[in-house]
Short mmCIF file of C-alpha atoms in Angstrom, two decimals:
data_model
loop_
_atom_site.label_atom_id
_atom_site.label_comp_id
_atom_site.label_asym_id
_atom_site.label_seq_id
_atom_site.Cartn_x
_atom_site.Cartn_y
_atom_site.Cartn_z
CA MET A 1 1.42 -52.07 -5.45
CA THR A 2 1.40 -49.10 -7.78
CA ALA A 3 2.21 -46.77 -4.89
CA LEU A 4 5.11 -49.01 -3.84
CA ALA A 5 6.49 -49.10 -7.38
CA ALA A 6 6.23 -45.35 -7.62
CA THR A 7 8.03 -44.94 -4.32
CA VAL A 8 10.82 -47.29 -5.37
CA GLY A 9 11.11 -45.49 -8.73
CA VAL A 10 11.39 -42.08 -7.10
CA GLY A 11 14.00 -43.38 -4.69
CA ALA A 12 16.03 -44.88 -7.52
CA SER A 13 15.86 -41.62 -9.43
CA LEU A 14 17.10 -39.70 -6.42
CA LEU A 15 19.98 -42.11 -5.95
CA ALA A 16 20.92 -41.96 -9.63
CA ALA A 17 20.71 -38.17 -9.96
CA PRO A 18 23.99 -36.31 -9.52
CA ALA A 19 24.25 -34.22 -6.42
CA THR A 20 23.58 -30.53 -6.86
CA PRO A 21 26.95 -28.78 -6.69
CA THR A 22 27.39 -26.54 -3.67
CA ALA A 23 28.58 -22.99 -4.14
CA SER A 24 32.30 -22.64 -3.51
CA ALA A 25 33.27 -20.53 -0.56
CA ALA A 26 34.28 -17.02 -1.53
CA PRO A 27 38.03 -16.40 -1.32
CA ALA A 28 39.24 -14.48 1.69
CA GLY A 29 38.60 -10.77 1.34
CA CYS A 30 35.69 -11.23 -1.08
CA SER A 31 31.98 -10.65 -0.65
CA ASP A 32 28.98 -10.93 -2.95
CA TYR A 33 28.53 -8.02 -5.33
CA ARG A 34 25.96 -8.57 -8.11
CA ASP A 35 25.46 -10.30 -11.45
CA GLY A 36 27.46 -13.29 -10.24
CA ALA A 37 30.49 -11.18 -9.32
CA LEU A 38 32.30 -10.65 -6.03
CA GLN A 39 33.88 -7.56 -4.57
CA CYS A 40 37.40 -8.43 -3.46
CA SER A 41 40.21 -6.71 -1.61
CA VAL A 42 43.48 -7.63 -3.32
CA HIS A 43 46.82 -6.87 -1.70
CA SER A 44 49.69 -5.53 -3.76
CA ASP A 45 53.07 -6.47 -2.33
CA SER A 46 54.85 -3.98 -4.59
CA MET A 47 52.73 -1.09 -3.29
CA ASP A 48 51.97 -2.52 0.17
CA ARG A 49 48.28 -1.65 -0.01
CA ASP A 50 44.97 -3.17 -1.01
CA PHE A 51 42.86 -2.50 -4.10
CA GLU A 52 39.24 -3.27 -4.84
CA VAL A 53 38.86 -5.75 -7.68
CA ILE A 54 35.47 -6.94 -8.90
CA VAL A 55 35.82 -10.58 -10.02
CA ARG A 56 33.24 -12.54 -11.96
CA PRO A 57 34.49 -16.13 -12.06
CA ALA A 58 34.39 -18.27 -15.17
CA LYS A 59 31.40 -20.54 -15.63
CA THR A 60 33.45 -23.74 -15.92
CA GLU A 61 35.98 -24.91 -13.37
CA GLY A 62 39.58 -24.87 -14.57
CA ASN A 63 38.92 -22.40 -17.36
CA PRO A 64 42.19 -20.47 -17.96
CA LYS A 65 40.61 -17.57 -19.84
CA VAL A 66 40.75 -14.15 -18.15
CA ALA A 67 39.68 -10.69 -19.27
CA GLN A 68 41.16 -7.63 -17.55
CA PHE A 69 39.16 -4.39 -17.80
CA ILE A 70 40.97 -1.06 -17.35
CA ASP A 71 38.99 2.09 -16.65
CA GLY A 72 39.76 5.65 -17.74
CA ALA A 73 42.12 7.99 -15.94
CA ASP A 74 39.73 9.62 -13.49
CA SER A 75 37.99 6.48 -12.30
CA GLY A 76 36.69 6.42 -8.75
CA ASP A 77 36.76 3.73 -6.10
CA ARG A 78 35.07 1.23 -8.43
CA ASN A 79 35.93 0.32 -12.02
CA GLY A 80 33.68 2.20 -14.44
CA TRP A 81 33.22 -0.84 -16.68
CA VAL A 82 31.12 -2.25 -13.82
CA THR A 83 29.20 0.91 -12.96
CA ALA A 84 28.62 3.09 -16.04
CA GLY A 85 29.75 0.49 -18.57
CA GLY A 86 27.26 -2.26 -17.72
CA ALA A 87 29.83 -4.93 -18.52
CA LEU A 88 28.62 -7.56 -16.05
CA PRO A 89 25.11 -8.06 -17.49
CA ALA A 90 26.35 -7.54 -21.05
CA LEU A 91 28.94 -10.31 -20.62
CA SER A 92 26.83 -12.66 -18.50
CA ASP A 93 27.13 -15.49 -21.05
CA GLU A 94 30.91 -15.25 -21.43
CA ASP A 95 32.86 -18.17 -19.98
CA ALA A 96 35.98 -16.45 -18.65
CA THR A 97 37.09 -14.86 -15.41
CA LEU A 98 36.27 -11.16 -15.69
CA VAL A 99 38.47 -8.87 -13.62
CA PHE A 100 37.74 -5.19 -12.93
CA PRO A 101 40.47 -3.53 -10.82
CA ALA A 102 40.09 -0.03 -9.39
CA MET A 103 43.41 1.79 -9.61
CA ASP A 104 44.59 5.29 -8.74
CA ALA A 105 43.43 8.12 -10.96
CA TRP A 106 45.78 9.11 -13.79
CA SER A 107 48.15 6.22 -13.14
CA TRP A 108 48.41 5.38 -16.87
CA VAL A 109 48.93 1.79 -15.62
CA GLN A 110 52.61 2.53 -15.10
CA ASP A 111 55.33 1.52 -12.69
CA TRP A 112 56.26 5.02 -11.58
CA ASP A 113 60.01 5.50 -11.21
CA GLY A 114 60.90 6.28 -7.61
CA GLN A 115 57.32 5.84 -6.40
CA GLU A 116 56.92 2.62 -4.41
CA GLY A 117 53.22 3.30 -3.95
CA ALA A 118 52.54 3.45 -7.70
CA GLN A 119 53.52 0.17 -9.36
CA PHE A 120 50.47 -0.52 -11.49
CA GLU A 121 52.15 -2.36 -14.35
CA THR A 122 53.50 -4.86 -11.83
CA PHE A 123 50.06 -5.16 -10.26
CA MET A 124 48.31 -5.93 -13.56
CA SER A 125 50.94 -8.16 -15.15
CA GLN A 126 52.24 -10.08 -12.13
CA GLU A 127 50.32 -9.65 -8.90
CA LEU A 128 46.81 -9.94 -10.31
CA PRO A 129 47.59 -13.20 -12.19
CA ASP A 130 49.21 -14.55 -9.02
CA TYR A 131 46.06 -13.67 -7.08
CA LEU A 132 43.75 -15.30 -9.63
CA GLU A 133 45.80 -18.49 -9.49
CA SER A 134 46.05 -18.71 -5.70
CA ALA A 135 42.60 -17.42 -4.70
CA TRP A 136 40.44 -18.50 -7.63
CA GLY A 137 42.28 -21.49 -9.06
CA VAL A 138 42.71 -19.98 -12.52
CA PRO A 139 45.33 -22.20 -14.20
CA ASN A 140 48.67 -20.37 -14.28
CA GLY A 141 46.81 -17.19 -13.38
CA GLY A 142 45.62 -16.88 -16.96
CA ARG A 143 49.11 -16.24 -18.31
CA GLY A 144 48.92 -16.67 -22.08
CA THR A 145 45.12 -16.76 -22.04
CA THR A 146 44.35 -13.26 -20.81
CA GLY A 147 42.73 -10.49 -22.79
CA VAL A 148 43.11 -6.85 -21.77
CA THR A 149 40.77 -4.02 -22.67
CA GLY A 150 40.81 -0.38 -21.70
CA LEU A 151 39.36 2.98 -22.60
CA SER A 152 40.86 6.47 -22.74
CA SER A 153 44.11 6.35 -20.72
CA GLY A 154 43.24 2.71 -20.03
CA ALA A 155 43.43 2.06 -23.78
CA TYR A 156 47.05 3.18 -23.68
CA GLY A 157 47.55 1.03 -20.58
CA ALA A 158 46.07 -2.04 -22.26
CA MET A 159 48.12 -1.60 -25.45
CA ASN A 160 51.30 -0.96 -23.48
CA LEU A 161 50.83 -4.03 -21.30
CA ALA A 162 50.25 -6.22 -24.34
CA SER A 163 53.31 -4.88 -26.15
CA LYS A 164 55.51 -5.47 -23.09
CA TYR A 165 54.06 -8.85 -22.09
CA PRO A 166 53.04 -10.60 -25.32
CA ASP A 167 53.36 -14.01 -23.66
CA MET A 168 50.80 -12.93 -21.07
CA TYR A 169 48.15 -11.34 -23.29
CA SER A 170 46.32 -13.12 -26.10
CA SER A 171 43.76 -10.45 -27.06
CA VAL A 172 43.50 -6.64 -26.88
CA TYR A 173 40.65 -4.17 -27.26
CA ALA A 174 41.48 -0.45 -26.94
CA LEU A 175 38.88 2.32 -27.07
CA SER A 176 39.52 6.04 -27.56
CA GLY A 177 43.16 6.03 -26.55
CA LEU A 178 46.58 7.35 -27.45
CA TYR A 179 49.46 5.09 -28.33
CA ASP A 180 52.64 7.13 -28.89
CA PRO A 181 53.81 9.06 -25.80
CA GLY A 182 56.80 10.30 -27.76
CA MET A 183 54.73 12.42 -30.15
CA PRO A 184 54.47 16.10 -29.08
CA VAL A 185 50.72 16.27 -28.40
CA GLN A 186 50.53 12.83 -26.81
CA ARG A 187 53.63 13.58 -24.74
CA ALA A 188 51.96 16.75 -23.48
CA VAL A 189 48.75 14.88 -22.61
CA ILE A 190 50.49 12.16 -20.59
CA ASP A 191 53.05 14.41 -18.92
CA GLY A 192 50.59 17.21 -18.19
CA THR A 193 47.87 15.04 -16.68
CA SER A 194 50.42 13.00 -14.73
CA MET A 195 51.88 16.06 -13.02
CA ALA A 196 48.57 17.89 -12.56
CA ASN A 197 46.23 15.09 -11.52
CA SER A 198 48.07 11.98 -10.34
CA GLY A 199 49.20 13.25 -6.96
CA HIS A 200 52.84 12.82 -7.99
CA GLU A 201 55.14 15.77 -8.62
CA GLU A 202 56.92 14.07 -11.51
CA ILE A 203 55.90 12.04 -14.54
CA ALA A 204 56.08 8.25 -14.47
CA TRP A 205 59.38 7.95 -16.34
CA ALA A 206 62.72 9.16 -15.04
CA ASN A 207 64.31 9.36 -18.50
CA GLU A 208 63.59 9.11 -22.22
CA GLY A 209 64.73 5.50 -22.32
CA ARG A 210 61.85 4.57 -20.03
CA ARG A 211 59.45 6.52 -22.25
CA VAL A 212 60.61 4.52 -25.26
CA GLU A 213 60.22 1.31 -23.27
CA ASN A 214 56.58 2.24 -22.67
CA ASN A 215 55.71 3.31 -26.21
CA PRO A 216 53.30 0.86 -27.89
CA THR A 217 53.93 2.42 -31.31
CA LEU A 218 57.68 1.85 -31.09
CA ASN A 219 57.01 -1.65 -29.74
CA ILE A 220 54.32 -2.47 -32.28
CA ASP A 221 56.29 -5.48 -33.53
CA LYS A 222 55.51 -7.21 -30.21
CA LEU A 223 51.76 -6.95 -30.84
CA ASP A 224 51.21 -10.29 -32.57
CA MET A 225 47.92 -11.15 -30.87
CA PRO A 226 44.52 -10.05 -32.26
CA VAL A 227 44.07 -6.34 -31.52
CA ILE A 228 40.89 -4.28 -31.95
CA VAL A 229 41.05 -0.48 -31.79
CA SER A 230 38.10 1.90 -31.92
CA ALA A 231 37.49 5.65 -31.72
CA ALA A 232 34.75 8.11 -32.64
CA SER A 233 34.56 11.49 -34.34
CA GLY A 234 33.83 13.64 -31.30
CA ILE A 235 30.38 14.58 -32.57
CA THR A 236 28.05 14.19 -29.60
CA ASN A 237 25.25 11.65 -29.81
CA PHE A 238 22.49 13.95 -28.57
CA GLY A 239 19.98 11.12 -28.86
CA GLY A 240 21.97 8.91 -26.51
CA ASP A 241 23.03 8.95 -22.87
CA MET A 242 24.58 12.36 -22.21
CA GLY A 243 25.94 11.25 -18.85
CA PRO A 244 25.78 13.06 -15.50
CA ASP A 245 27.20 16.29 -17.00
CA PRO A 246 25.80 16.86 -20.51
CA VAL A 247 27.70 20.13 -20.92
CA ALA A 248 31.02 18.42 -20.22
CA THR A 249 30.08 15.61 -22.61
CA VAL A 250 29.85 18.20 -25.39
CA VAL A 251 32.48 20.77 -24.41
CA LYS A 252 35.17 18.37 -23.17
CA GLY A 253 34.13 14.99 -24.49
CA GLY A 254 33.85 16.18 -28.08
CA PRO A 255 37.39 17.56 -28.46
CA PHE A 256 38.88 14.72 -26.39
CA GLU A 257 37.35 12.09 -28.66
CA ALA A 258 38.23 13.97 -31.85
CA GLY A 259 41.82 14.06 -30.65
CA SER A 260 41.69 10.37 -29.84
CA MET A 261 40.49 9.63 -33.37
CA VAL A 262 43.48 11.49 -34.80
CA MET A 263 45.88 9.64 -32.50
CA THR A 264 44.23 6.33 -33.38
CA ALA A 265 44.67 7.11 -37.08
CA GLU A 266 48.37 7.84 -36.44
CA PHE A 267 48.68 4.44 -34.76
CA GLN A 268 46.88 2.85 -37.70
CA ALA A 269 49.39 4.38 -40.11
CA GLN A 270 52.26 2.90 -38.10
CA ALA A 271 50.52 -0.48 -37.99
CA ALA A 272 50.17 -0.42 -41.77
CA LEU A 273 53.86 0.46 -42.21
CA ALA A 274 54.77 -2.43 -39.92
CA GLY A 275 52.52 -4.83 -41.86
CA LYS A 276 50.43 -5.63 -38.77
CA ASP A 277 47.30 -7.08 -40.33
CA ASN A 278 46.32 -8.53 -36.93
CA ILE A 279 45.43 -5.01 -35.74
CA GLU A 280 42.03 -3.78 -36.91
CA PHE A 281 40.57 -0.30 -36.60
CA HIS A 282 36.98 0.90 -36.32
CA TYR A 283 35.75 4.49 -36.44
CA ASP A 284 32.31 5.73 -35.42
CA ILE A 285 31.00 8.87 -37.12
CA ILE A 286 29.09 9.77 -33.95
CA GLY A 287 30.38 9.79 -30.40
CA SER A 288 32.20 11.88 -27.80
CA HIS A 289 34.59 10.79 -25.06
CA ALA A 290 31.84 9.25 -22.95
CA TRP A 291 30.26 5.97 -21.89
CA ASP A 292 27.52 6.24 -24.50
CA THR A 293 30.21 5.90 -27.18
CA TRP A 294 32.08 3.11 -25.43
CA ARG A 295 29.01 1.00 -24.64
CA ARG A 296 27.84 1.33 -28.22
CA ALA A 297 31.23 0.32 -29.65
CA ALA A 298 31.81 -2.50 -27.18
CA PHE A 299 28.40 -4.11 -27.00
CA ASP A 300 26.05 -2.76 -29.68
CA GLN A 301 28.68 -2.99 -32.41
CA GLY A 302 30.00 -6.25 -30.99
CA HIS A 303 33.70 -5.44 -30.67
CA MET A 304 33.82 -6.62 -27.06
CA TYR A 305 32.37 -10.01 -27.93
CA ARG A 306 34.96 -10.48 -30.67
CA PHE A 307 37.68 -9.45 -28.23
CA MET A 308 36.42 -12.10 -25.81
CA ALA A 309 36.33 -14.73 -28.56
CA ASN A 310 39.98 -13.94 -29.41
CA ILE A 311 41.27 -14.75 -25.91
#
């Protein structure tokens, strides 16, 4: 009798329990990566080629929140936020679709005039949201509920995207960047690296009007969403991770980061003149232009988590 009652009770419990959800099939062109993310091949119609994008889907179905992560200028075949940055485990509790595209080196996230194979602004602001909507079911592709973060040249790319598409982006976090390509030093940095390292013989913009169009400082009035900006002094953290080339971390990373701090301060001055109290600035007394600095700012100091909360 007792055994029968127990059997009936177990059967009733099994009938009453909700079915365990089955894992959704991966979208076409995607395969398992790690930390709950997938490695996907995403086609760009504007460039007629495919790009690797690491996608970690949101935890809840129908969640419209998206975070785009832009790497530095000399990134390889995989986004550095995933490899050196450790973003996937650090953001494992975040309920948003995390997107890590790998783009061409020194692209500055620009639509290059006269270069059909280099339309990265279009890819980030139009094609990637379209892909997230069609392949992953992200409502409206995350338009209006997307945050964008970037470091080094990617910081400029993130700020520029947000200033040009304020209806698309709801949160920005920029690390160690430059934000005024019209200023002499910043002009030289963008133009020089574009011609020397991008594989293109010309800079991205065919004329000065296009440079103005892609100047976040001149378009600062469009930045109405929460914006977090950080930079460090350029003093190397010898007690931290010196990276694969410690000499370069000191000799190159130090001056690069010191310059970024100056350029960040210039952007802060313009933000103050424009009355933009939604843009906040953070400076670290220690740190060169390296992942040790960016991981510490993003995760140890918590700026990345606040950026995510602002989406």
